[in-house]
Amino acid sequence: MSSEKPLIKLYRKRTFGDKLSDTFDFVGENFRTLLKYITYLVLPVAIVQTFCMNNFMTGYMESITAITSGGGRNFADMLQWLSSMGLYMLVQFVAIILVYAVSYTMMQLYEQRSERLKGVTFDELRPGVVQKCLRQLVLLVTSIAIFVVIVLLMALLIAASPYFILPVIIIAVVVLPLFVLVYPIYLFEDTGIVSAYAKSVRLGWKTWAGIVGVMIVLYIISSIISGLISTPWYIMVMAKNLLATQGNTSGFVSSFGYTAIQYLLGVVSSFAGSCIMALMCIGIAYQYGHACDKVDGVGVDQDIENFETL
């Protein structure tokens, strides 16, 4: 008798518990494959990201020390620190794009291949990964534009009257989750960017509570795991910078060995953070599949098409 687990379909109605269990079941079933290709693409990014992160933290601690001591930092040092922060954010965006592209390509192949993801090769993944990376660049530009417009409108309202502060916060809490589903919509469907945002708002409005619930739970879980993994790196960075602010630049904390260990822990922290992002994006994808079936009956339509092809 076959002990193969049931196929986890993307488009079907789910209870809140089903969304979480399907997310963890998919990750558990395909853990090695996910880890293999995320490592292949994201580990080089994590190495660069750690270098930027270390520079940023060093500059941050030096700025705090300068401010608390009543001094200041020269323009060149500040510019270098801001450059490190900007480069870190850029590399972080690259990691997010790659993780989403790999995860969503695998979710599509999982249902298309008779063997699911068993034995899947990078040649099979490459077209989907490249296509989803390019589409995410479009999403990134439009998301930044929409975010800037929303922030400006909120700022104008608050500037007009301080009484608008509370309503603006409430509106932001209500509106922002409506755009969460645009990622899976635009990456899974052959649709335009405007249509993707319109559909995200339409589906998001009718499944708002589910979106918020899934995001909160997965964010808490991801934050706990990421925090535990990142703690050793944070301790080493803080210890080194604390001693440096006290003028203690000798000893083990200034040695090559300490720096090498700190850097390796930073790579582990950055890479683990990228891997954990897969959990969030997969959970959002199953929320999207639930919304599509609940609102538009997509899952029922697919079952009918599959039945007719038998």
mmCIF file of C-alpha atoms in Angstrom:
data_model
loop_
_atom_site.group_PDB
_atom_site.id
_atom_site.type_symbol
_atom_site.label_atom_id
_atom_site.label_comp_id
_atom_site.label_asym_id
_atom_site.label_seq_id
_atom_site.Cartn_x
_atom_site.Cartn_y
_atom_site.Cartn_z
ATOM 1 C CA MET A 1 0.000 0.000 0.000
ATOM 2 C CA SER A 2 1.337 3.466 -0.904
ATOM 3 C CA SER A 3 2.140 5.739 2.015
ATOM 4 C CA GLU A 4 2.523 8.843 -0.152
ATOM 5 C CA LYS A 5 0.987 11.910 1.388
ATOM 6 C CA PRO A 6 -2.042 13.500 -0.305
ATOM 7 C CA LEU A 7 -1.266 16.223 -2.841
ATOM 8 C CA ILE A 8 -1.513 19.700 -1.304
ATOM 9 C CA LYS A 9 -3.599 21.606 -3.831
ATOM 10 C CA LEU A 10 -3.124 25.335 -4.077
ATOM 11 C CA TYR A 11 -6.692 26.271 -4.963
ATOM 12 C CA ARG A 12 -9.093 25.024 -2.308
ATOM 13 C CA LYS A 13 -11.030 26.431 0.627
ATOM 14 C CA ARG A 14 -9.173 26.134 3.906
ATOM 15 C CA THR A 15 -9.855 26.725 7.543
ATOM 16 C CA PHE A 16 -7.337 28.860 9.404
ATOM 17 C CA GLY A 17 -5.701 25.716 10.767
ATOM 18 C CA ASP A 18 -5.578 24.154 7.285
ATOM 19 C CA LYS A 19 -3.644 27.150 5.928
ATOM 20 C CA LEU A 20 -0.971 26.727 8.565
ATOM 21 C CA SER A 21 -0.856 22.928 8.415
ATOM 22 C CA ASP A 22 -0.641 22.926 4.593
ATOM 23 C CA THR A 23 2.202 25.449 4.788
ATOM 24 C CA PHE A 24 4.209 23.311 7.192
ATOM 25 C CA ASP A 25 3.271 20.077 5.370
ATOM 26 C CA PHE A 26 4.542 21.469 2.053
ATOM 27 C CA VAL A 27 7.775 22.657 3.648
ATOM 28 C CA GLY A 28 8.192 19.346 5.477
ATOM 29 C CA GLU A 29 7.523 17.222 2.392
ATOM 30 C CA ASN A 30 9.881 19.234 0.189
ATOM 31 C CA PHE A 31 12.356 20.470 2.785
ATOM 32 C CA ARG A 32 15.486 19.051 1.175
ATOM 33 C CA THR A 33 14.590 20.311 -2.296
ATOM 34 C CA LEU A 34 13.685 23.777 -1.042
ATOM 35 C CA LEU A 35 16.845 23.999 1.041
ATOM 36 C CA LYS A 36 19.009 22.753 -1.824
ATOM 37 C CA TYR A 37 17.952 25.364 -4.365
ATOM 38 C CA ILE A 38 17.564 28.220 -1.898
ATOM 39 C CA THR A 39 21.124 27.466 -0.773
ATOM 40 C CA TYR A 40 22.296 27.364 -4.378
ATOM 41 C CA LEU A 41 20.886 30.818 -5.132
ATOM 42 C CA VAL A 42 20.745 32.653 -1.810
ATOM 43 C CA LEU A 43 23.930 31.597 0.020
ATOM 44 C CA PRO A 44 26.180 33.817 -2.188
ATOM 45 C CA VAL A 45 23.793 36.703 -1.464
ATOM 46 C CA ALA A 46 23.976 35.973 2.286
ATOM 47 C CA ILE A 47 27.776 36.217 2.165
ATOM 48 C CA VAL A 48 27.584 39.723 0.659
ATOM 49 C CA GLN A 49 24.704 40.650 2.946
ATOM 50 C CA THR A 50 26.726 39.748 6.045
ATOM 51 C CA PHE A 51 29.582 42.007 4.954
ATOM 52 C CA CYS A 52 27.131 44.921 4.562
ATOM 53 C CA MET A 53 25.416 44.048 7.843
ATOM 54 C CA ASN A 54 28.675 44.060 9.804
ATOM 55 C CA ASN A 55 29.681 47.423 8.329
ATOM 56 C CA PHE A 56 26.248 48.855 9.097
ATOM 57 C CA MET A 57 26.292 47.655 12.715
ATOM 58 C CA THR A 58 29.814 49.006 13.258
ATOM 59 C CA GLY A 59 28.802 52.391 11.859
ATOM 60 C CA TYR A 60 25.622 52.383 13.915
ATOM 61 C CA MET A 61 27.482 51.721 17.160
ATOM 62 C CA GLU A 62 30.062 54.401 16.329
ATOM 63 C CA SER A 63 27.267 56.902 15.691
ATOM 64 C CA ILE A 64 25.584 56.077 19.012
ATOM 65 C CA THR A 65 28.904 56.456 20.814
ATOM 66 C CA ALA A 66 29.579 59.797 19.134
ATOM 67 C CA ILE A 67 26.132 61.133 20.026
ATOM 68 C CA THR A 68 26.238 60.004 23.665
ATOM 69 C CA SER A 69 29.718 61.477 24.121
ATOM 70 C CA GLY A 70 28.536 64.842 22.850
ATOM 71 C CA GLY A 71 30.568 64.687 19.668
ATOM 72 C CA GLY A 72 29.670 64.036 16.084
ATOM 73 C CA ARG A 73 30.766 62.105 13.030
ATOM 74 C CA ASN A 74 32.313 63.630 9.947
ATOM 75 C CA PHE A 75 30.462 63.628 6.645
ATOM 76 C CA ALA A 76 32.670 60.951 5.048
ATOM 77 C CA ASP A 77 32.008 58.466 7.884
ATOM 78 C CA MET A 78 28.264 59.136 7.788
ATOM 79 C CA LEU A 79 28.208 58.703 4.018
ATOM 80 C CA GLN A 80 30.029 55.373 4.320
ATOM 81 C CA TRP A 81 27.575 54.190 6.967
ATOM 82 C CA LEU A 82 24.554 55.228 4.891
ATOM 83 C CA SER A 83 26.067 53.498 1.864
ATOM 84 C CA SER A 84 26.416 50.293 3.896
ATOM 85 C CA MET A 85 22.781 50.566 4.965
ATOM 86 C CA GLY A 86 21.621 51.178 1.379
ATOM 87 C CA LEU A 87 23.659 48.267 0.038
ATOM 88 C CA TYR A 88 22.362 46.027 2.814
ATOM 89 C CA MET A 89 18.758 46.880 1.901
ATOM 90 C CA LEU A 90 19.478 46.268 -1.787
ATOM 91 C CA VAL A 91 21.008 42.854 -1.085
ATOM 92 C CA GLN A 92 18.076 42.042 1.199
ATOM 93 C CA PHE A 93 15.674 42.784 -1.662
ATOM 94 C CA VAL A 94 17.674 40.431 -3.904
ATOM 95 C CA ALA A 95 17.401 37.659 -1.298
ATOM 96 C CA ILE A 96 13.632 38.170 -0.976
ATOM 97 C CA ILE A 97 13.166 38.109 -4.752
ATOM 98 C CA LEU A 98 15.128 34.862 -5.096
ATOM 99 C CA VAL A 99 13.332 33.125 -2.216
ATOM 100 C CA TYR A 100 9.885 34.032 -3.569
ATOM 101 C CA ALA A 101 10.867 33.018 -7.100
ATOM 102 C CA VAL A 102 12.201 29.621 -6.010
ATOM 103 C CA SER A 103 9.328 28.903 -3.604
ATOM 104 C CA TYR A 104 6.534 29.812 -6.015
ATOM 105 C CA THR A 105 8.157 28.019 -8.956
ATOM 106 C CA MET A 106 8.393 24.893 -6.830
ATOM 107 C CA MET A 107 4.759 25.224 -5.751
ATOM 108 C CA GLN A 108 3.713 25.288 -9.406
ATOM 109 C CA LEU A 109 5.901 22.325 -10.394
ATOM 110 C CA TYR A 110 4.691 20.427 -7.334
ATOM 111 C CA GLU A 111 1.220 20.132 -8.844
ATOM 112 C CA GLN A 112 2.315 19.858 -12.493
ATOM 113 C CA ARG A 113 4.785 16.965 -12.149
ATOM 114 C CA SER A 114 3.557 13.422 -11.566
ATOM 115 C CA GLU A 115 6.435 12.891 -9.129
ATOM 116 C CA ARG A 116 5.838 16.277 -7.498
ATOM 117 C CA LEU A 117 9.257 17.749 -6.639
ATOM 118 C CA LYS A 118 11.092 14.453 -6.443
ATOM 119 C CA GLY A 119 14.124 14.595 -8.712
ATOM 120 C CA VAL A 120 13.373 18.115 -9.958
ATOM 121 C CA THR A 121 16.382 19.705 -11.648
ATOM 122 C CA PHE A 122 17.531 23.300 -11.835
ATOM 123 C CA ASP A 123 16.902 23.236 -15.601
ATOM 124 C CA GLU A 124 13.230 22.664 -14.815
ATOM 125 C CA LEU A 125 13.223 25.446 -12.237
ATOM 126 C CA ARG A 126 15.200 28.027 -14.207
ATOM 127 C CA PRO A 127 12.462 29.342 -16.577
ATOM 128 C CA GLY A 128 9.998 29.869 -13.740
ATOM 129 C CA VAL A 129 12.595 31.400 -11.418
ATOM 130 C CA VAL A 130 13.794 33.874 -14.068
ATOM 131 C CA GLN A 131 10.236 34.824 -15.034
ATOM 132 C CA LYS A 132 9.209 35.364 -11.419
ATOM 133 C CA CYS A 133 12.321 37.399 -10.651
ATOM 134 C CA LEU A 134 11.551 39.733 -13.558
ATOM 135 C CA ARG A 135 7.915 40.095 -12.548
ATOM 136 C CA GLN A 136 8.982 40.880 -8.992
ATOM 137 C CA LEU A 137 11.023 43.813 -10.284
ATOM 138 C CA VAL A 138 7.803 45.229 -11.731
ATOM 139 C CA LEU A 139 6.077 44.572 -8.402
ATOM 140 C CA LEU A 140 8.903 46.270 -6.525
ATOM 141 C CA VAL A 141 8.722 49.469 -8.584
ATOM 142 C CA THR A 142 4.933 49.713 -8.415
ATOM 143 C CA SER A 143 4.855 48.845 -4.704
ATOM 144 C CA ILE A 144 7.349 51.612 -3.905
ATOM 145 C CA ALA A 145 5.295 54.085 -5.960
ATOM 146 C CA ILE A 146 2.039 53.107 -4.226
ATOM 147 C CA PHE A 147 3.711 53.197 -0.804
ATOM 148 C CA VAL A 148 5.085 56.697 -1.440
ATOM 149 C CA VAL A 149 1.670 57.954 -2.559
ATOM 150 C CA ILE A 150 -0.050 56.453 0.501
ATOM 151 C CA VAL A 151 2.566 57.899 2.886
ATOM 152 C CA LEU A 152 2.267 61.351 1.281
ATOM 153 C CA LEU A 153 -1.536 61.290 1.558
ATOM 154 C CA MET A 154 -1.314 60.258 5.204
ATOM 155 C CA ALA A 155 1.259 62.960 5.909
ATOM 156 C CA LEU A 156 -0.981 65.592 4.303
ATOM 157 C CA LEU A 157 -3.935 64.494 6.424
ATOM 158 C CA ILE A 158 -1.890 64.578 9.632
ATOM 159 C CA ALA A 159 -0.417 67.968 8.671
ATOM 160 C CA ALA A 160 -3.925 69.329 8.102
ATOM 161 C CA SER A 161 -5.016 68.355 11.608
ATOM 162 C CA PRO A 162 -3.580 66.238 14.444
ATOM 163 C CA TYR A 163 -7.060 64.759 14.874
ATOM 164 C CA PHE A 164 -6.431 62.734 11.722
ATOM 165 C CA ILE A 165 -3.605 60.718 13.343
ATOM 166 C CA LEU A 166 -5.830 57.989 14.800
ATOM 167 C CA PRO A 167 -8.047 57.640 11.685
ATOM 168 C CA VAL A 168 -4.922 57.476 9.500
ATOM 169 C CA ILE A 169 -3.488 54.651 11.626
ATOM 170 C CA ILE A 170 -6.796 52.758 11.462
ATOM 171 C CA ILE A 171 -7.022 53.235 7.690
ATOM 172 C CA ALA A 172 -3.426 52.008 7.267
ATOM 173 C CA VAL A 173 -4.148 48.872 9.319
ATOM 174 C CA VAL A 174 -7.230 48.151 7.200
ATOM 175 C CA VAL A 175 -5.797 49.018 3.777
ATOM 176 C CA LEU A 176 -2.278 47.528 3.806
ATOM 177 C CA PRO A 177 -3.375 43.839 4.125
ATOM 178 C CA LEU A 178 -5.452 44.295 0.965
ATOM 179 C CA PHE A 179 -2.254 44.427 -1.098
ATOM 180 C CA VAL A 180 -0.632 41.297 0.372
ATOM 181 C CA LEU A 181 -2.108 38.899 -2.197
ATOM 182 C CA VAL A 182 -0.733 40.864 -5.152
ATOM 183 C CA TYR A 183 2.507 38.859 -4.925
ATOM 184 C CA PRO A 184 1.020 35.389 -5.502
ATOM 185 C CA ILE A 185 -1.541 36.778 -7.950
ATOM 186 C CA TYR A 186 1.085 38.415 -10.161
ATOM 187 C CA LEU A 187 3.545 35.520 -9.868
ATOM 188 C CA PHE A 188 1.097 32.647 -10.346
ATOM 189 C CA GLU A 189 -1.259 34.162 -12.912
ATOM 190 C CA ASP A 190 -0.756 35.507 -16.419
ATOM 191 C CA THR A 191 -2.155 38.942 -15.643
ATOM 192 C CA GLY A 192 -1.183 42.597 -15.810
ATOM 193 C CA ILE A 193 0.097 44.566 -12.854
ATOM 194 C CA VAL A 194 -3.011 46.772 -12.596
ATOM 195 C CA SER A 195 -5.312 43.740 -12.758
ATOM 196 C CA ALA A 196 -3.192 42.020 -10.106
ATOM 197 C CA TYR A 197 -3.577 44.924 -7.682
ATOM 198 C CA ALA A 198 -7.304 45.170 -8.403
ATOM 199 C CA LYS A 199 -7.766 41.446 -7.760
ATOM 200 C CA SER A 200 -5.648 41.638 -4.602
ATOM 201 C CA VAL A 201 -7.899 44.367 -3.208
ATOM 202 C CA ARG A 202 -11.048 42.455 -4.198
ATOM 203 C CA LEU A 203 -9.911 39.135 -2.695
ATOM 204 C CA GLY A 204 -8.219 40.828 0.243
ATOM 205 C CA TRP A 205 -11.362 42.708 1.213
ATOM 206 C CA LYS A 206 -13.349 39.466 1.424
ATOM 207 C CA THR A 207 -10.632 37.479 3.241
ATOM 208 C CA TRP A 208 -9.047 40.285 5.287
ATOM 209 C CA ALA A 209 -9.171 38.503 8.634
ATOM 210 C CA GLY A 210 -7.555 35.369 7.211
ATOM 211 C CA ILE A 211 -4.705 37.360 5.655
ATOM 212 C CA VAL A 212 -3.966 39.190 8.891
ATOM 213 C CA GLY A 213 -4.214 36.009 10.964
ATOM 214 C CA VAL A 214 -1.862 33.994 8.751
ATOM 215 C CA MET A 215 0.659 36.831 8.555
ATOM 216 C CA ILE A 216 0.677 37.416 12.319
ATOM 217 C CA VAL A 217 1.118 33.741 13.220
ATOM 218 C CA LEU A 218 3.815 33.072 10.615
ATOM 219 C CA TYR A 219 5.577 36.332 11.482
ATOM 220 C CA ILE A 220 5.719 35.372 15.161
ATOM 221 C CA ILE A 221 7.018 31.881 14.361
ATOM 222 C CA SER A 222 9.564 33.246 11.861
ATOM 223 C CA SER A 223 10.724 35.954 14.268
ATOM 224 C CA ILE A 224 11.276 33.467 17.100
ATOM 225 C CA ILE A 225 13.295 31.096 14.896
ATOM 226 C CA SER A 226 15.252 33.917 13.281
ATOM 227 C CA GLY A 227 15.909 35.536 16.665
ATOM 228 C CA LEU A 228 17.276 32.331 18.143
ATOM 229 C CA ILE A 229 19.578 31.772 15.174
ATOM 230 C CA SER A 230 20.750 35.410 15.088
ATOM 231 C CA THR A 231 21.407 35.747 18.826
ATOM 232 C CA PRO A 232 25.039 34.449 18.785
ATOM 233 C CA TRP A 233 25.945 36.917 16.020
ATOM 234 C CA TYR A 234 24.278 39.823 17.845
ATOM 235 C CA ILE A 235 26.104 38.969 21.069
ATOM 236 C CA MET A 236 29.479 38.902 19.330
ATOM 237 C CA VAL A 237 28.823 42.169 17.487
ATOM 238 C CA MET A 238 27.605 43.961 20.615
ATOM 239 C CA ALA A 239 30.507 42.657 22.725
ATOM 240 C CA LYS A 240 33.078 43.770 20.162
ATOM 241 C CA ASN A 241 31.570 47.224 19.692
ATOM 242 C CA LEU A 242 31.027 47.736 23.428
ATOM 243 C CA LEU A 243 34.663 47.016 24.166
ATOM 244 C CA ALA A 244 35.715 49.242 21.267
ATOM 245 C CA THR A 245 33.708 52.177 22.674
ATOM 246 C CA GLN A 246 35.559 51.726 25.967
ATOM 247 C CA GLY A 247 38.905 51.900 24.190
ATOM 248 C CA ASN A 248 39.637 48.193 24.587
ATOM 249 C CA THR A 249 40.826 47.207 21.113
ATOM 250 C CA SER A 250 43.124 44.391 22.164
ATOM 251 C CA GLY A 251 42.529 40.798 23.119
ATOM 252 C CA PHE A 252 40.494 38.026 21.520
ATOM 253 C CA VAL A 253 37.633 40.278 20.326
ATOM 254 C CA SER A 254 40.077 42.059 18.010
ATOM 255 C CA SER A 255 41.704 38.892 16.716
ATOM 256 C CA PHE A 256 41.249 37.358 13.295
ATOM 257 C CA GLY A 257 39.647 34.287 14.875
ATOM 258 C CA TYR A 258 36.931 36.333 16.579
ATOM 259 C CA THR A 259 36.241 38.294 13.390
ATOM 260 C CA ALA A 260 36.056 35.089 11.334
ATOM 261 C CA ILE A 261 33.630 33.440 13.770
ATOM 262 C CA GLN A 262 31.510 36.593 13.863
ATOM 263 C CA TYR A 263 31.384 36.694 10.066
ATOM 264 C CA LEU A 264 30.451 33.010 9.767
ATOM 265 C CA LEU A 265 27.680 33.444 12.328
ATOM 266 C CA GLY A 266 26.492 36.457 10.353
ATOM 267 C CA VAL A 267 26.327 34.360 7.181
ATOM 268 C CA VAL A 268 24.339 31.699 9.039
ATOM 269 C CA SER A 269 21.996 34.382 10.412
ATOM 270 C CA SER A 270 21.460 36.025 7.010
ATOM 271 C CA PHE A 271 20.970 32.722 5.200
ATOM 272 C CA ALA A 272 18.597 31.372 7.847
ATOM 273 C CA GLY A 273 16.571 34.582 7.676
ATOM 274 C CA SER A 274 16.204 34.127 3.923
ATOM 275 C CA CYS A 275 15.172 30.478 4.330
ATOM 276 C CA ILE A 276 12.567 31.418 6.930
ATOM 277 C CA MET A 277 11.071 33.904 4.458
ATOM 278 C CA ALA A 278 10.033 30.875 2.400
ATOM 279 C CA LEU A 279 7.667 29.911 5.218
ATOM 280 C CA MET A 280 5.946 33.296 5.033
ATOM 281 C CA CYS A 281 5.620 33.387 1.242
ATOM 282 C CA ILE A 282 4.271 29.825 1.074
ATOM 283 C CA GLY A 283 1.711 30.622 3.765
ATOM 284 C CA ILE A 284 0.576 33.696 1.818
ATOM 285 C CA ALA A 285 0.301 31.530 -1.314
ATOM 286 C CA TYR A 286 -2.075 29.113 0.414
ATOM 287 C CA GLN A 287 -4.092 32.064 1.725
ATOM 288 C CA TYR A 288 -4.292 33.247 -1.899
ATOM 289 C CA GLY A 289 -5.422 29.798 -3.057
ATOM 290 C CA HIS A 290 -8.097 29.781 -0.366
ATOM 291 C CA ALA A 291 -9.306 33.257 -1.367
ATOM 292 C CA CYS A 292 -9.480 32.320 -5.061
ATOM 293 C CA ASP A 293 -11.609 29.264 -4.341
ATOM 294 C CA LYS A 294 -13.784 30.967 -1.745
ATOM 295 C CA VAL A 295 -14.521 34.086 -3.810
ATOM 296 C CA ASP A 296 -14.157 32.929 -7.432
ATOM 297 C CA GLY A 297 -14.613 29.152 -7.164
ATOM 298 C CA VAL A 298 -11.282 28.485 -8.898
ATOM 299 C CA GLY A 299 -10.758 25.141 -7.184
ATOM 300 C CA VAL A 300 -14.156 23.855 -8.331
ATOM 301 C CA ASP A 301 -13.446 24.961 -11.913
ATOM 302 C CA GLN A 302 -10.103 23.127 -11.893
ATOM 303 C CA ASP A 303 -11.732 19.943 -10.573
ATOM 304 C CA ILE A 304 -14.291 20.092 -13.409
ATOM 305 C CA GLU A 305 -11.525 20.588 -16.008
ATOM 306 C CA ASN A 306 -9.524 17.689 -14.565
ATOM 307 C CA PHE A 307 -12.623 15.456 -14.619
ATOM 308 C CA GLU A 308 -13.353 16.321 -18.273
ATOM 309 C CA THR A 309 -9.787 15.408 -19.304
ATOM 310 C CA LEU A 310 -10.018 11.913 -17.794
#
